[in-house]
Amino acid sequence: MEGRLLAGRYRLESVVGRGAMGTVWRARDETLGRDVAIKEVVLPDGLSDEERANRHRRTLREARASAALSHPGVVTVHDVVDEDDRPWIVMELVRARSLQEILDEGGPLPPARAAEIGRQIAGALRAAHAMGVLHRDVKPANVLVAEDDRAVLTDFGIAQLAGDATLTGTGLLIGSPAYMAPERVNGDPAIPASDMWALGATLYAATEGRAPHHRGDAVAVLAAIVTKDVPPPRNAGPLAPVLAGLLERDPARRLTGDRAEEALKAVASGRTADGLVPGADTTTGTTAGTAPAGAGAGSVPAAHPAQPVPPYAATPYAATPHPPPGPVPGTTAQYPPSAAPEPPGEEGRARSVVVPILAGAAVAAVILAVAGVLLWPDGSSGGGEGPQAKPTTVAKQSTPGPGDTPTSPGTEPASAEPASTGDPDGTLPAGLVPARGPGFTIGVPRGWKRSARGASVFWTDPASSAYVQVDGTPWSGDPYEHWLVWERQAAADGRLKDFERLSITRTRVGDEPAADIEFTWTRSDGLTRARDRGVIAGGRSYAVVVALPAARWNENEALVKNVLDTFRPSGVG
């Protein structure tokens, strides 16, 4: 194989590493005269021809998406070659050792150095998540550290496009058991928070010398992840609260990429993470078992003072209720929603599902433990295309939808009820009444009907196609950048007919940065206009939409503003 010329330009020189997912070669790009690294992707044995073809196409598709990432903490993907019936990923050649090699040779790192490495990797993950790419296998072996302590995250070639279920095939879940998040071990799809858990486990290993739930075999590791608390770190010092925030069992309360990056920067510079990790006790390195600090009801004030306005002026001729919008395939932040936080007293019941899951994984773990990679058959939960595959709409952000498709079987709204009436505090603008959903409160027009579907709660006007929607599908990153990516994907997808962006503006929800995207699209009853506010608060991400018939927008613009400004993350649910 040495000396082989790929695609007429890449000369393979020597093997620099092998793993369960393939072989990494040092090669020479003879066209540009530079050294590169080339990963020869090896597909799992035992797949049918159709499954292999699907995996092959998906690997190429995901690698091309990874090539769009541009961040100093990401190994640059230069090219993807399809040759010899297998994919070859051409990457930047980084002259560095892996973090795993550094730990094996020199032992645990000081907290400040581990934090500096973690800061760079958190930034890389944040950039990837903003592009809709999940890594799924963050671990010390995939973190390269150069002599100047530049840290880069490699192996994005096995990353997953968030929400992509079209080429899943067998629904195999790939990753290293010791660094898998609890929700993934429980069979749920990967989300951005899963990568953040893996970063926490990687940094835990950097200071403690081994992964948080180190055990003798893969099955024992998986059982410990879902049933045992993370042992308190002994050597992490000021890094301990950040580790606790990253290794939070509930993904909805786990540190997000931007907060983790800020907290790690503080520790790396010799400061503490005080005030940067919600609910953290900096003396013990643990997080409180309550809602994140500052996320209590009413703790986030409105972005602007509310202006009293008359109730929504409904279009007189729109007498038939319009069905609430459905999910939009192909939009950004289509990360599969995580499981709802466990209600008090149900921890034991929730954990009881581990037994059959682990039993089903035992055979695979025995076969693959030597390779250190677990291929988890999660059936249709991966969104495969087989005859038993479940609908993939739960993996799509519902912000917003065409609104022209009736509710499909299995996705019926919760019993439609009018929004709460009355405002005992008298704090909402005229025409609005208080309403509540999972983790938030909001003011909605009086008389609008409440329903729920997937990760979204809707309030629809019985007399027109207008609606308010709060979507809780997880996403991460800067809200403004989030909408830029969303806009490109929504326009390319075509489900929002005649989509046209009007503006994207930065705003705030209390102390949290937020952004509004305003746009129009055509529904069955004509042109619709919407304003969609994205914000991450209290460890949760939200998209708050107000949509009206475009012809009625100007006379109701103050109402749109009031509804958005009354949105409060409450830390409840």
XYZ file of C-alpha atoms in Angstrom:
573
model
C 0.000 0.000 0.000
C 2.933 2.375 0.677
C 3.701 4.406 -2.417
C 0.164 4.174 -3.747
C -1.167 7.301 -5.465
C -4.730 8.295 -4.508
C -6.854 10.458 -6.798
C -3.804 11.127 -8.930
C -2.209 13.409 -6.313
C -1.864 11.911 -2.796
C 1.142 9.577 -2.375
C 0.831 7.273 0.685
C 4.124 7.189 2.584
C 3.722 5.468 5.955
C 1.176 4.395 8.556
C 1.019 6.735 11.550
C -1.851 5.084 13.402
C -4.514 2.408 13.322
C -7.864 2.172 15.068
C -11.230 0.490 14.885
C -12.486 3.152 12.472
C -9.568 2.927 10.044
C -5.900 3.566 9.295
C -4.220 6.979 9.284
C -1.467 7.484 6.702
C 1.179 10.136 6.324
C 1.046 11.180 2.675
C 2.357 13.766 0.240
C 0.054 16.014 -1.765
C 2.067 16.084 -4.981
C -0.131 18.768 -6.532
C 0.413 21.350 -3.767
C 3.707 20.006 -2.455
C 2.668 19.555 1.174
C 2.461 16.759 3.712
C -1.020 15.614 4.716
C -2.664 12.957 6.853
C -5.094 10.601 5.142
C -7.601 8.476 7.003
C -8.629 5.276 5.273
C -12.113 4.676 6.699
C -12.885 1.039 7.475
C -16.577 0.122 7.536
C -17.748 -2.411 10.167
C -17.805 -6.076 9.229
C -21.100 -7.910 8.962
C -22.981 -5.239 7.011
C -25.078 -6.133 3.986
C -24.205 -4.648 0.612
C -26.996 -2.116 0.977
C -25.900 -1.190 4.499
C -22.296 -0.801 3.385
C -23.370 1.437 0.517
C -25.438 3.588 2.892
C -22.591 3.834 5.427
C -20.172 4.690 2.641
C -22.362 7.481 1.294
C -23.023 8.787 4.783
C -19.313 8.851 5.670
C -18.568 10.846 2.530
C -21.431 13.218 3.221
C -20.413 13.813 6.831
C -16.746 14.242 5.954
C -17.641 16.866 3.382
C -19.704 18.664 6.013
C -16.762 18.480 8.419
C -14.565 20.028 5.735
C -16.673 23.181 6.062
C -15.470 23.630 9.649
C -12.903 26.374 10.023
C -11.534 26.696 13.543
C -7.994 26.579 14.970
C -9.123 23.813 17.336
C -10.275 21.516 14.531
C -7.996 19.436 12.323
C -8.712 20.822 8.863
C -10.250 18.425 6.340
C -8.773 19.235 2.931
C -10.441 16.695 0.696
C -12.521 13.530 0.542
C -11.585 10.801 -1.917
C -13.883 7.959 -2.954
C -11.606 5.221 -4.214
C -11.394 1.434 -4.019
C -14.984 1.329 -2.776
C -14.101 3.086 0.475
C -13.744 6.686 1.634
C -10.368 8.351 2.236
C -10.344 11.612 4.223
C -7.459 13.988 3.505
C -6.611 16.137 6.535
C -4.113 18.612 7.888
C -1.018 16.846 9.203
C -0.604 18.042 12.789
C 2.806 17.359 14.265
C 1.698 16.657 17.794
C 1.115 13.954 20.350
C -2.318 12.891 21.440
C -3.448 13.827 24.920
C -3.655 10.107 25.651
C 0.042 9.694 24.784
C 0.943 12.665 26.969
C -0.955 11.167 29.919
C 0.529 7.706 29.366
C 4.049 9.084 29.277
C 3.945 11.882 31.849
C 0.900 11.285 34.051
C -1.908 13.732 34.931
C -1.702 17.394 33.968
C -1.909 20.452 36.242
C -5.441 21.928 36.303
C -4.451 25.131 34.470
C -2.853 23.251 31.553
C -5.790 20.849 31.305
C -8.141 23.849 31.311
C -6.212 25.537 28.492
C -6.442 22.396 26.383
C -10.121 22.088 27.255
C -10.791 25.727 26.357
C -9.535 25.153 22.834
C -11.524 21.937 22.404
C -14.689 23.572 23.785
C -14.295 26.285 21.157
C -13.858 23.662 18.445
C -17.019 21.852 19.550
C -18.951 25.098 19.702
C -17.963 25.876 16.100
C -18.926 22.370 14.985
C -22.284 22.461 16.742
C -23.089 25.824 15.168
C -22.608 24.137 11.778
C -24.880 21.266 12.792
C -22.038 18.736 13.191
C -21.670 16.438 16.215
C -18.345 14.754 16.961
C -19.591 11.734 18.981
C -16.135 10.467 19.992
C -14.336 13.142 22.032
C -11.624 11.429 24.078
C -7.928 11.930 24.927
C -6.812 9.903 21.906
C -8.626 12.336 19.586
C -7.118 15.480 21.131
C -3.768 16.425 19.619
C -1.459 18.728 21.590
C 1.460 20.432 19.827
C 4.652 21.620 21.537
C 3.240 25.148 21.890
C 0.168 23.624 23.594
C -2.043 24.250 20.589
C -4.811 21.690 20.995
C -6.877 20.396 18.104
C -9.731 17.922 17.907
C -9.337 15.267 15.255
C -11.425 12.426 13.820
C -14.334 14.578 12.689
C -14.475 12.084 9.833
C -16.751 9.884 11.965
C -18.807 12.836 13.120
C -22.544 12.992 12.534
C -24.607 15.689 10.910
C -27.127 16.678 13.541
C -30.597 15.421 12.717
C -29.371 13.428 9.691
C -31.230 10.138 9.656
C -31.471 9.593 5.920
C -28.389 7.397 5.604
C -28.314 5.778 9.020
C -28.925 2.240 7.787
C -28.459 -0.056 10.766
C -28.460 2.765 13.319
C -25.054 1.878 14.754
C -23.879 4.196 17.488
C -20.151 4.788 17.469
C -17.994 5.921 20.318
C -15.672 4.936 23.159
C -17.589 3.536 26.164
C -15.598 5.355 28.865
C -16.406 8.764 27.330
C -20.064 8.229 26.374
C -22.713 10.434 27.945
C -25.477 8.746 29.984
C -28.177 9.597 27.442
C -26.231 7.842 24.702
C -25.718 4.751 26.837
C -29.481 4.733 27.419
C -29.968 4.493 23.669
C -30.878 8.134 22.953
C -29.354 9.873 19.911
C -26.310 12.079 20.308
C -26.870 15.807 20.925
C -24.419 18.686 21.484
C -24.608 18.109 25.242
C -23.299 14.573 24.658
C -20.095 15.996 23.199
C -19.815 18.296 26.225
C -20.051 15.309 28.595
C -17.270 13.609 26.613
C -15.161 16.777 26.929
C -15.732 16.714 30.690
C -14.708 13.058 30.864
C -11.606 13.845 28.780
C -10.550 16.692 31.096
C -11.305 14.512 34.131
C -8.890 11.949 32.697
C -6.358 14.728 32.070
C -6.189 15.657 35.767
C -6.996 12.306 37.389
C -5.169 9.960 35.040
C -8.223 7.924 34.025
C -11.805 8.319 32.849
C -14.506 9.093 35.459
C -16.062 5.621 35.353
C -12.951 3.572 34.660
C -13.673 -0.148 34.922
C -12.176 -3.400 33.717
C -14.523 -4.007 30.787
C -16.922 -2.123 28.538
C -20.148 -3.471 30.056
C -19.045 -2.465 33.567
C -18.143 0.992 32.281
C -21.554 1.456 30.659
C -23.364 0.251 33.776
C -21.374 2.685 35.933
C -22.098 5.636 33.635
C -25.863 5.267 33.974
C -26.034 4.154 37.630
C -23.089 5.742 39.473
C -22.205 9.316 40.270
C -18.884 10.605 39.012
C -16.255 10.187 41.759
C -15.107 13.621 42.998
C -11.793 14.520 41.354
C -8.787 14.672 43.697
C -6.345 16.673 41.576
C -8.580 19.074 39.622
C -8.434 21.993 42.054
C -10.141 25.056 40.512
C -11.129 22.936 37.514
C -13.422 20.734 39.657
C -16.591 22.900 39.351
C -16.221 22.985 35.563
C -15.870 19.200 35.472
C -18.997 18.910 37.605
C -20.902 21.172 35.215
C -19.780 19.197 32.159
C -20.488 15.840 33.818
C -24.007 16.806 34.897
C -26.224 13.750 34.316
C -29.161 15.806 32.995
C -28.123 17.071 29.528
C -30.518 20.010 29.807
C -28.518 21.328 32.785
C -25.077 20.439 31.493
C -22.632 23.238 30.692
C -23.031 24.480 27.137
C -20.076 25.071 24.846
C -19.931 28.838 25.257
C -20.178 28.697 29.067
C -17.642 25.877 29.263
C -15.205 27.809 27.096
C -15.533 30.891 29.310
C -15.124 28.909 32.545
C -12.116 26.988 31.200
C -10.510 30.240 30.078
C -10.832 31.580 33.617
C -9.201 28.502 35.169
C -6.443 28.480 32.533
C -5.595 32.091 33.386
C -5.263 31.311 37.095
C -8.714 32.476 38.187
C -11.650 30.449 39.502
C -14.875 29.662 37.694
C -16.962 31.489 40.305
C -20.214 32.661 38.766
C -19.491 30.937 35.447
C -20.855 27.487 36.332
C -24.562 27.634 37.266
C -25.263 25.971 40.601
C -21.589 25.165 41.208
C -20.102 24.942 44.671
C -16.532 26.037 44.098
C -15.476 24.653 47.445
C -16.515 21.088 46.647
C -16.529 21.071 42.880
C -20.114 19.866 42.709
C -23.281 21.307 41.222
C -26.364 21.845 43.276
C -29.254 19.476 42.767
C -31.589 22.332 41.934
C -32.236 24.479 38.926
C -29.231 26.468 37.697
C -28.549 29.665 39.579
C -30.433 32.587 38.186
C -32.968 30.385 36.424
C -35.778 30.814 38.931
C -39.189 31.995 37.858
C -39.130 35.602 36.864
C -35.385 35.938 37.319
C -34.815 36.969 33.703
C -36.453 40.343 33.036
C -37.941 41.218 29.699
C -35.501 42.422 27.067
C -37.432 45.684 26.690
C -40.312 47.314 28.567
C -43.618 45.865 27.392
C -45.998 48.146 25.540
C -49.738 47.680 26.104
C -51.517 47.068 22.806
C -55.002 45.975 21.787
C -55.608 42.240 21.341
C -54.481 40.726 18.066
C -56.523 41.985 15.119
C -57.467 38.691 13.498
C -58.138 38.492 9.787
C -61.955 38.516 9.527
C -62.189 35.932 6.767
C -59.907 33.344 8.418
C -62.594 31.560 10.401
C -61.161 28.042 10.138
C -58.457 27.177 12.685
C -55.130 26.621 11.007
C -53.129 23.553 12.107
C -49.970 24.425 13.997
C -46.744 24.212 12.031
C -44.900 20.967 11.635
C -41.152 20.382 11.908
C -38.860 21.672 9.209
C -36.410 19.065 7.942
C -32.939 20.310 7.153
C -32.758 23.276 9.495
C -29.905 24.008 11.836
C -29.869 22.744 15.412
C -31.877 19.669 14.498
C -30.329 17.807 17.345
C -32.583 15.086 18.655
C -34.287 16.351 21.800
C -32.945 14.919 24.997
C -35.121 13.114 27.469
C -37.049 15.331 29.827
C -35.457 15.763 33.241
C -36.512 13.057 35.652
C -39.207 14.151 38.076
C -38.376 13.818 41.760
C -38.737 10.334 43.095
C -38.503 8.570 39.736
C -34.767 8.067 39.552
C -35.018 4.399 40.380
C -37.674 3.769 37.780
C -35.712 5.603 35.125
C -32.588 3.627 35.840
C -34.384 0.293 35.694
C -34.269 0.395 31.905
C -30.509 -0.104 32.026
C -30.721 -3.843 32.570
C -32.218 -4.823 29.187
C -30.084 -2.246 27.393
C -26.869 -3.605 28.855
C -28.003 -7.169 28.248
C -28.483 -6.327 24.588
C -25.011 -4.780 24.393
C -23.156 -7.547 26.205
C -22.381 -9.638 23.113
C -21.146 -6.623 21.157
C -19.047 -5.469 24.102
C -17.335 -8.854 24.433
C -16.512 -8.890 20.732
C -15.297 -5.295 20.556
C -13.796 -4.609 23.981
C -10.279 -5.206 22.682
C -10.714 -2.483 20.055
C -12.026 -0.098 22.692
C -14.950 0.947 20.489
C -18.530 -0.131 21.054
C -20.898 -0.483 18.116
C -24.290 -0.169 19.743
C -27.292 -1.590 17.834
C -29.957 0.913 18.809
C -32.581 -0.295 16.385
C -34.805 2.291 14.822
C -34.024 4.915 17.426
C -31.186 6.023 15.185
C -33.687 7.075 12.551
C -32.818 4.305 10.081
C -34.681 3.799 6.846
C -35.604 0.173 7.419
C -39.222 -1.020 7.583
C -39.360 -0.569 11.362
C -37.821 2.890 11.396
C -39.660 5.433 13.510
C -40.666 8.838 12.112
C -37.665 11.152 12.156
C -39.605 14.319 12.882
C -38.563 14.279 16.534
C -35.028 14.980 15.384
C -36.021 18.188 13.655
C -36.218 21.604 15.179
C -39.803 22.845 14.922
C -38.885 26.455 14.293
C -41.100 27.230 12.428
C -42.985 24.992 10.005
C -45.092 25.364 6.898
C -48.232 24.892 8.939
C -50.046 23.260 6.035
C -49.821 19.643 7.086
C -52.439 18.224 9.441
C -51.180 16.596 12.587
C -50.028 13.104 11.718
C -50.834 9.959 13.726
C -48.618 9.577 16.721
C -47.945 13.290 16.999
C -51.308 14.508 18.231
C -51.214 17.664 20.271
C -51.926 17.555 23.929
C -55.510 18.328 24.814
C -56.091 21.799 23.445
C -56.907 24.219 26.214
C -57.274 27.968 26.263
C -54.302 29.822 27.632
C -54.572 30.708 31.294
C -56.901 33.607 31.894
C -56.325 36.514 34.184
C -53.149 38.211 35.283
C -53.210 38.476 39.050
C -49.989 40.475 39.134
C -51.147 42.888 36.463
C -47.655 42.879 34.941
C -48.477 41.748 31.385
C -49.459 44.134 28.599
C -53.149 44.466 27.820
C -54.500 41.573 25.781
C -51.943 39.044 27.027
C -52.446 36.379 29.687
C -49.793 34.298 31.463
C -48.982 30.842 30.115
C -46.409 28.234 30.999
C -44.448 25.460 29.334
C -41.490 23.192 30.158
C -38.882 25.514 31.654
C -40.486 28.829 30.699
C -43.345 31.284 31.122
C -44.706 33.640 28.494
C -47.578 36.023 27.826
C -49.906 34.946 24.983
C -53.005 36.572 23.462
C -56.170 35.857 25.410
C -58.267 33.009 24.000
C -55.539 31.359 21.921
C -55.551 27.569 22.185
C -52.658 25.639 23.695
C -51.301 22.384 22.251
C -47.997 20.525 22.317
C -46.083 18.467 19.819
C -42.623 17.006 20.253
C -40.313 19.630 21.756
C -42.731 22.477 21.014
C -45.661 24.158 22.751
C -48.088 26.149 20.557
C -50.753 28.770 21.127
C -52.899 29.205 18.017
C -55.472 31.842 17.177
C -58.875 30.148 16.709
C -59.825 32.792 14.129
C -56.747 32.784 11.901
C -53.452 31.119 11.032
C -51.502 33.120 13.629
C -49.600 31.254 16.312
C -47.019 31.500 19.090
C -44.525 28.645 19.402
C -41.828 27.899 21.957
C -39.479 25.178 20.745
C -37.058 23.457 23.117
C -35.029 21.396 20.662
C -31.416 21.605 21.911
C -28.882 23.717 20.033
C -25.765 25.581 21.061
C -23.473 28.399 20.059
C -23.984 32.090 19.412
C -27.681 32.801 18.650
C -26.864 35.198 15.807
C -24.585 32.660 14.115
C -27.216 30.010 14.765
C -29.758 31.942 12.685
C -27.280 32.509 9.853
C -26.823 28.757 9.506
C -30.553 28.127 9.966
C -31.353 30.608 7.205
C -29.092 28.880 4.686
C -30.528 25.487 5.453
C -34.160 26.638 5.545
C -33.767 28.357 2.173
C -32.078 25.305 0.650
C -34.576 22.834 2.070
C -37.557 24.253 0.222
C -40.180 23.374 2.835
C -40.661 27.056 3.613
C -42.038 28.085 0.240
C -40.824 31.474 -0.999
C -38.696 31.894 2.148
C -37.242 35.404 2.451
C -35.206 36.721 5.362
C -36.046 40.270 6.361
C -33.542 40.827 9.166
C -31.339 39.227 11.820
C -30.660 41.354 14.887
C -28.962 40.827 18.195
C -30.933 41.331 21.411
C -30.911 39.997 24.965
C -33.153 38.030 27.277
C -32.101 39.383 30.653
C -28.351 38.869 30.876
C -28.260 36.243 28.109
C -27.349 37.083 24.499
C -30.156 36.404 22.049
C -30.944 37.042 18.400
C -34.102 37.567 16.342
C -34.600 36.426 12.772
C -37.571 37.907 10.911
C -38.740 36.349 7.658
C -41.687 35.545 5.412
C -42.853 32.409 3.636
C -45.985 31.278 1.817
C -48.544 28.986 3.402
C -51.791 27.657 1.930
C -53.683 30.765 3.035
C -51.098 33.258 1.827
C -47.946 35.037 2.915
C -46.939 34.597 6.580
C -44.462 36.721 8.505
C -42.652 35.601 11.660
C -40.112 36.769 14.192
C -38.119 34.008 15.879
C -36.026 34.695 19.001
C -33.208 32.298 19.858
C -31.675 32.251 23.327
C -29.833 29.870 25.635
C -30.666 30.462 29.303
C -30.267 28.345 32.397
C -28.539 25.643 30.363
C -31.486 25.301 27.976
C -31.966 26.501 24.410
C -35.190 28.026 23.156
C -36.630 29.359 19.912
C -39.667 31.605 20.497
C -41.748 32.273 17.386
C -44.627 34.646 16.726
C -46.168 34.239 13.248
C -49.011 36.218 11.692
C -50.557 36.672 8.248
C -48.215 39.161 6.591
C -51.089 41.513 5.759
C -51.816 41.958 9.483
C -48.205 42.360 10.629
C -47.867 46.147 10.778
C -50.931 46.712 12.926
C -49.827 43.964 15.318
C -46.065 44.539 15.449
C -46.239 45.827 19.021
C -48.052 42.636 20.012
C -45.263 40.534 18.485
C -42.713 42.473 20.491
C -44.709 42.147 23.708
C -45.107 38.378 23.388
C -41.382 37.901 22.781
C -40.425 40.253 25.608
C -42.618 38.423 28.144
C -40.765 35.138 27.554
C -38.996 34.054 30.775
C -36.912 30.900 31.239
C -38.243 29.678 34.582
C -36.051 26.685 35.375
C -39.205 24.606 35.798
C -39.956 21.385 33.909
